[in-house]
Amino acid sequence: MIALASLRERFFTKEADTALYDRPLIAVILGLLAFGWVMIASASMPEATRLTGDPFYIIYKESTFVVGAVVLAIITLQTPIAVWARFNGYLLLAALFLLLAVLVVGHNVNGATRWFRLGPINVQAAEPAKLFLFAYLSGYLVRRHQEVRENFVGFIKPLGVFFLMALMLLAQPDLGTVVVMLVTTLGLLFLAGARVWQFIAMIVMGVAALVLLVITEPYRMKRVTGFLDPWADPFGTGYQLTQSLMAFGRGGLTGQGLGNSILKMEYLPEAHTDFIMAIVAEELGFVAVLAVMAVIFWIVLRALKIGRHAMANERFFEGFFAYSIAIWVAFQTAVNLGVAAGAFPTKGLTMPLISYGGSSLWIMTIALMVLVRIDHESRLAQTHARGGRS
């Protein structure tokens, strides 16, 4: 009885009614989770049958990932942002430890050592490392805001941290995560007021380093040449992209119907992971692709609004953290869809909340729930301020 009374007091008081969690944002996040589950179920059956003889094997695993994501969402919603702010330095150390440990005891898949093997699932070290780095950068920009704006040393320090993490990521190798981290780091520094010439100089250096990494690694160079003209070698370096483009072409405006993809029948590699949007395009059409883009664009705009509101109320850590999540989600979505549509060279980045994979799903869910929590605390602060004035 006491517990029921406590719940009623918490959720049905006037204060709680005026400071609810952002229901539309939560509904959109859960909607993307559900949509991803359906599309993975459709795209993964041929692959699951080939691997295990059970067409539902992959979707069973994805179901456990979704349940885990919901549990993590609940925990994150109950975690004050002050905890993230207080322990952001320790989170950075945890990120560095994970990236180092995976090189020592990690599980090798397709020539890359990026995963910890935990029973039947693989956990990718780079996923929590991204979130932890952005939490650290948010704290750093609060502590050193003036230094970043006026001093080159203040600008270069967080880039030194990024460089250290990039070296460990490239040793896996995982260039995609390095690019995501670099873009988000530079975006945060720009929003923090870094001088334009410093920002431009780092972009030039970043592009030069990226070009160098590509031309010095034969398999990356093959991806670029295959991207520039995939039809020149449609059964070799251009195979994955040509199959993806055919999926987009078959789908047309409204698609072939859910479950009616042909390209997922062992023609398109990674159909349920990195190239899930090609299957969405083939089965549900260009309309569905636009709908997914619109939904994620709305999430990004909402994140930017939450960040701007936090900054306006002098909640600077929350503001920078929200901005970093917005940049991260926007860039990763653009790259994933761009790769599937042939706009970018092939790169292993997942579509947020839609692609198969436990690590990416869990970490992205936590990141988006952090947004909800930031917004919730802002509403609570406004409610208390109004109560104080009255």
Short mmCIF file of C-alpha atoms in Angstrom, two decimals, residues 41-277:
data_model
loop_
_atom_site.label_atom_id
_atom_site.label_comp_id
_atom_site.label_asym_id
_atom_site.label_seq_id
_atom_site.Cartn_x
_atom_site.Cartn_y
_atom_site.Cartn_z
CA ALA A 41 13.24 -10.13 -38.96
CA SER A 42 12.55 -9.78 -42.68
CA ALA A 43 16.15 -9.24 -43.80
CA SER A 44 17.90 -11.85 -41.64
CA MET A 45 15.95 -15.06 -42.30
CA PRO A 46 17.99 -16.28 -45.30
CA GLU A 47 21.27 -15.58 -43.49
CA ALA A 48 20.03 -17.24 -40.29
CA THR A 49 18.91 -20.29 -42.24
CA ARG A 50 22.30 -20.59 -43.92
CA LEU A 51 24.20 -20.24 -40.64
CA THR A 52 22.10 -22.35 -38.29
CA GLY A 53 19.18 -23.90 -40.19
CA ASP A 54 16.80 -21.85 -38.03
CA PRO A 55 15.32 -18.85 -39.90
CA PHE A 56 14.47 -17.15 -36.61
CA TYR A 57 17.91 -17.46 -34.99
CA ILE A 58 19.00 -13.85 -35.64
CA ILE A 59 15.68 -12.31 -34.71
CA TYR A 60 15.69 -14.28 -31.44
CA LYS A 61 19.03 -12.63 -30.64
CA GLU A 62 17.76 -9.24 -31.74
CA SER A 63 14.75 -9.68 -29.46
CA THR A 64 17.06 -10.10 -26.47
CA PHE A 65 18.93 -6.98 -27.60
CA VAL A 66 15.67 -5.00 -27.73
CA VAL A 67 14.68 -6.19 -24.24
CA GLY A 68 18.14 -5.17 -23.01
CA ALA A 69 17.72 -1.78 -24.68
CA VAL A 70 14.42 -1.21 -22.88
CA VAL A 71 16.00 -2.11 -19.53
CA LEU A 72 18.92 0.24 -20.20
CA ALA A 73 16.47 2.96 -21.23
CA ILE A 74 14.66 2.70 -17.90
CA ILE A 75 17.94 2.79 -15.96
CA THR A 76 19.20 5.80 -17.95
CA LEU A 77 15.97 7.71 -17.38
CA GLN A 78 16.43 7.26 -13.64
CA THR A 79 20.08 8.40 -13.69
CA PRO A 80 20.59 12.12 -12.99
CA ILE A 81 22.73 13.98 -15.51
CA ALA A 82 24.85 15.11 -12.56
CA VAL A 83 26.18 11.54 -12.42
CA TRP A 84 27.42 11.79 -16.02
CA ALA A 85 28.95 15.20 -15.27
CA ARG A 86 30.65 14.04 -12.08
CA PHE A 87 32.17 10.88 -13.53
CA ASN A 88 32.98 12.02 -17.09
CA GLY A 89 36.72 11.71 -16.45
CA TYR A 90 36.30 8.13 -15.24
CA LEU A 91 34.16 7.39 -18.28
CA LEU A 92 37.03 8.52 -20.51
CA LEU A 93 39.39 6.18 -18.66
CA ALA A 94 36.87 3.38 -19.12
CA ALA A 95 36.73 4.12 -22.86
CA LEU A 96 40.52 3.99 -23.14
CA PHE A 97 40.63 0.76 -21.14
CA LEU A 98 38.01 -0.89 -23.37
CA LEU A 99 39.81 0.11 -26.56
CA LEU A 100 43.11 -1.19 -25.21
CA ALA A 101 41.65 -4.39 -23.77
CA VAL A 102 39.91 -5.35 -26.99
CA LEU A 103 43.26 -5.31 -28.79
CA VAL A 104 44.62 -7.78 -26.22
CA VAL A 105 41.72 -10.14 -25.55
CA GLY A 106 39.25 -9.20 -28.26
CA HIS A 107 37.51 -11.58 -30.66
CA ASN A 108 38.53 -11.37 -34.33
CA VAL A 109 35.74 -11.25 -36.92
CA ASN A 110 36.52 -10.89 -40.64
CA GLY A 111 40.03 -9.67 -39.91
CA ALA A 112 38.99 -7.00 -37.38
CA THR A 113 39.53 -7.22 -33.62
CA ARG A 114 36.68 -5.06 -32.34
CA TRP A 115 34.59 -7.31 -30.13
CA PHE A 116 34.57 -8.91 -26.71
CA ARG A 117 33.01 -12.37 -26.78
CA LEU A 118 30.48 -12.66 -23.93
CA GLY A 119 28.84 -16.04 -24.30
CA PRO A 120 26.63 -16.07 -27.40
CA ILE A 121 26.98 -12.32 -28.08
CA ASN A 122 29.78 -10.01 -29.19
CA VAL A 123 30.14 -6.58 -27.56
CA GLN A 124 31.89 -3.90 -29.61
CA ALA A 125 34.26 -1.77 -27.54
CA ALA A 126 34.03 1.27 -29.82
CA GLU A 127 30.32 1.87 -29.15
CA PRO A 128 30.56 2.79 -25.44
CA ALA A 129 33.84 4.56 -26.21
CA LYS A 130 31.98 7.04 -28.43
CA LEU A 131 29.42 7.89 -25.75
CA PHE A 132 32.04 8.12 -23.01
CA LEU A 133 34.25 10.39 -25.11
CA PHE A 134 31.36 12.77 -25.79
CA ALA A 135 30.50 12.87 -22.08
CA TYR A 136 34.13 13.73 -21.30
CA LEU A 137 34.27 16.42 -23.99
CA SER A 138 31.09 17.99 -22.62
CA GLY A 139 32.66 18.18 -19.17
CA TYR A 140 35.94 19.51 -20.58
CA LEU A 141 34.17 22.30 -22.47
CA VAL A 142 32.44 23.35 -19.28
CA ARG A 143 35.68 23.39 -17.29
CA ARG A 144 37.83 24.96 -20.02
CA HIS A 145 35.32 26.97 -21.99
CA GLN A 146 37.24 30.23 -21.89
CA GLU A 147 40.51 28.47 -22.62
CA VAL A 148 39.04 26.80 -25.71
CA ARG A 149 37.81 30.14 -27.02
CA GLU A 150 41.00 32.11 -26.43
CA ASN A 151 43.91 29.68 -26.30
CA PHE A 152 45.16 27.20 -28.90
CA VAL A 153 46.31 24.85 -26.14
CA GLY A 154 42.76 24.65 -24.82
CA PHE A 155 41.56 23.82 -28.32
CA ILE A 156 44.18 21.13 -28.96
CA LYS A 157 43.92 19.24 -25.63
CA PRO A 158 40.66 17.38 -26.44
CA LEU A 159 42.02 16.62 -29.90
CA GLY A 160 44.99 14.97 -28.20
CA VAL A 161 42.58 12.70 -26.32
CA PHE A 162 40.80 11.94 -29.57
CA PHE A 163 44.12 11.19 -31.29
CA LEU A 164 45.02 8.63 -28.62
CA MET A 165 41.67 6.90 -29.02
CA ALA A 166 41.98 7.07 -32.81
CA LEU A 167 45.29 5.21 -32.71
CA MET A 168 43.71 2.34 -30.77
CA LEU A 169 40.67 2.30 -33.07
CA LEU A 170 42.82 2.20 -36.18
CA ALA A 171 44.70 -0.75 -34.70
CA GLN A 172 41.45 -2.77 -34.69
CA PRO A 173 40.95 -1.42 -37.49
CA ASP A 174 37.82 0.79 -37.29
CA LEU A 175 38.11 3.90 -39.43
CA GLY A 176 34.34 4.55 -39.40
CA THR A 177 34.24 5.15 -35.65
CA VAL A 178 37.29 7.40 -35.90
CA VAL A 179 35.50 9.57 -38.46
CA VAL A 180 32.34 9.76 -36.30
CA MET A 181 34.39 10.79 -33.27
CA LEU A 182 36.37 13.37 -35.24
CA VAL A 183 33.29 15.01 -36.76
CA THR A 184 31.50 15.14 -33.40
CA THR A 185 34.58 16.47 -31.58
CA LEU A 186 35.14 19.23 -34.13
CA GLY A 187 31.42 20.06 -34.09
CA LEU A 188 31.46 20.48 -30.31
CA LEU A 189 34.57 22.64 -30.41
CA PHE A 190 32.95 24.83 -33.05
CA LEU A 191 29.79 25.22 -30.96
CA ALA A 192 31.94 26.01 -27.93
CA GLY A 193 33.31 29.05 -29.75
CA ALA A 194 36.69 27.87 -31.01
CA ARG A 195 38.32 30.26 -33.45
CA VAL A 196 37.39 29.70 -37.07
CA TRP A 197 40.96 29.36 -38.31
CA GLN A 198 41.63 26.59 -35.77
CA PHE A 199 38.49 24.80 -36.83
CA ILE A 200 39.34 25.06 -40.54
CA ALA A 201 42.92 23.95 -39.92
CA MET A 202 41.73 20.82 -38.11
CA ILE A 203 39.29 20.01 -40.90
CA VAL A 204 42.09 20.26 -43.47
CA MET A 205 44.36 18.10 -41.32
CA GLY A 206 41.59 15.60 -40.72
CA VAL A 207 40.82 15.27 -44.42
CA ALA A 208 44.53 14.91 -45.21
CA ALA A 209 44.90 12.19 -42.57
CA LEU A 210 41.84 10.39 -43.93
CA VAL A 211 43.23 10.45 -47.46
CA LEU A 212 46.56 9.14 -46.18
CA LEU A 213 44.87 6.31 -44.31
CA VAL A 214 42.98 5.34 -47.44
CA ILE A 215 45.87 5.36 -49.90
CA THR A 216 48.21 3.48 -47.54
CA GLU A 217 45.79 0.60 -46.93
CA PRO A 218 44.99 -1.53 -50.02
CA TYR A 219 41.57 -2.75 -48.81
CA ARG A 220 40.43 0.84 -48.12
CA MET A 221 41.66 1.93 -51.54
CA LYS A 222 39.67 -0.89 -53.14
CA ARG A 223 36.56 0.35 -51.37
CA VAL A 224 37.08 3.83 -52.77
CA THR A 225 37.69 2.63 -56.32
CA GLY A 226 34.72 0.31 -56.04
CA PHE A 227 32.59 3.23 -54.86
CA LEU A 228 33.70 5.49 -57.73
CA ASP A 229 32.76 2.90 -60.37
CA PRO A 230 31.09 -0.16 -58.83
CA TRP A 231 29.96 -1.50 -62.21
CA ALA A 232 33.57 -1.77 -63.40
CA ASP A 233 33.93 -4.83 -61.13
CA PRO A 234 30.37 -5.81 -60.17
CA PHE A 235 31.41 -9.23 -58.83
CA GLY A 236 34.51 -7.99 -57.00
CA THR A 237 35.19 -4.65 -55.32
CA GLY A 238 31.83 -3.23 -56.43
CA TYR A 239 29.73 -6.26 -55.53
CA GLN A 240 28.18 -5.04 -52.27
CA LEU A 241 27.32 -1.61 -53.65
CA THR A 242 25.86 -2.90 -56.91
CA GLN A 243 23.60 -5.28 -55.00
CA SER A 244 22.50 -2.44 -52.72
CA LEU A 245 21.77 -0.19 -55.70
CA MET A 246 19.71 -2.94 -57.30
CA ALA A 247 17.70 -3.20 -54.07
CA PHE A 248 16.95 0.52 -54.25
CA GLY A 249 16.03 0.19 -57.91
CA ARG A 250 13.70 -2.76 -57.36
CA GLY A 251 11.91 -0.98 -54.54
CA GLY A 252 10.96 2.07 -56.56
CA LEU A 253 8.53 4.43 -54.88
CA THR A 254 6.43 2.04 -52.79
CA GLY A 255 8.46 -1.18 -52.67
CA GLN A 256 7.88 -4.85 -53.40
CA GLY A 257 6.09 -5.48 -50.10
CA LEU A 258 7.32 -6.52 -46.66
CA GLY A 259 9.20 -9.81 -46.88
CA ASN A 260 9.45 -9.76 -50.68
CA SER A 261 13.10 -8.76 -51.03
CA ILE A 262 15.18 -10.81 -53.45
CA LEU A 263 18.53 -9.20 -52.65
CA LYS A 264 18.44 -10.49 -49.07
CA MET A 265 18.54 -14.04 -50.47
CA GLU A 266 22.31 -14.25 -50.01
CA TYR A 267 22.94 -11.65 -52.73
CA LEU A 268 23.51 -8.59 -50.54
CA PRO A 269 26.10 -9.14 -47.77
CA GLU A 270 25.29 -7.60 -44.37
CA ALA A 271 21.66 -7.15 -45.42
CA HIS A 272 20.40 -7.01 -41.81
CA THR A 273 23.28 -4.89 -40.45
CA ASP A 274 25.07 -2.14 -42.37
CA PHE A 275 22.82 -2.39 -45.45
CA ILE A 276 19.45 -2.68 -43.72
CA MET A 277 18.24 0.49 -45.48
#
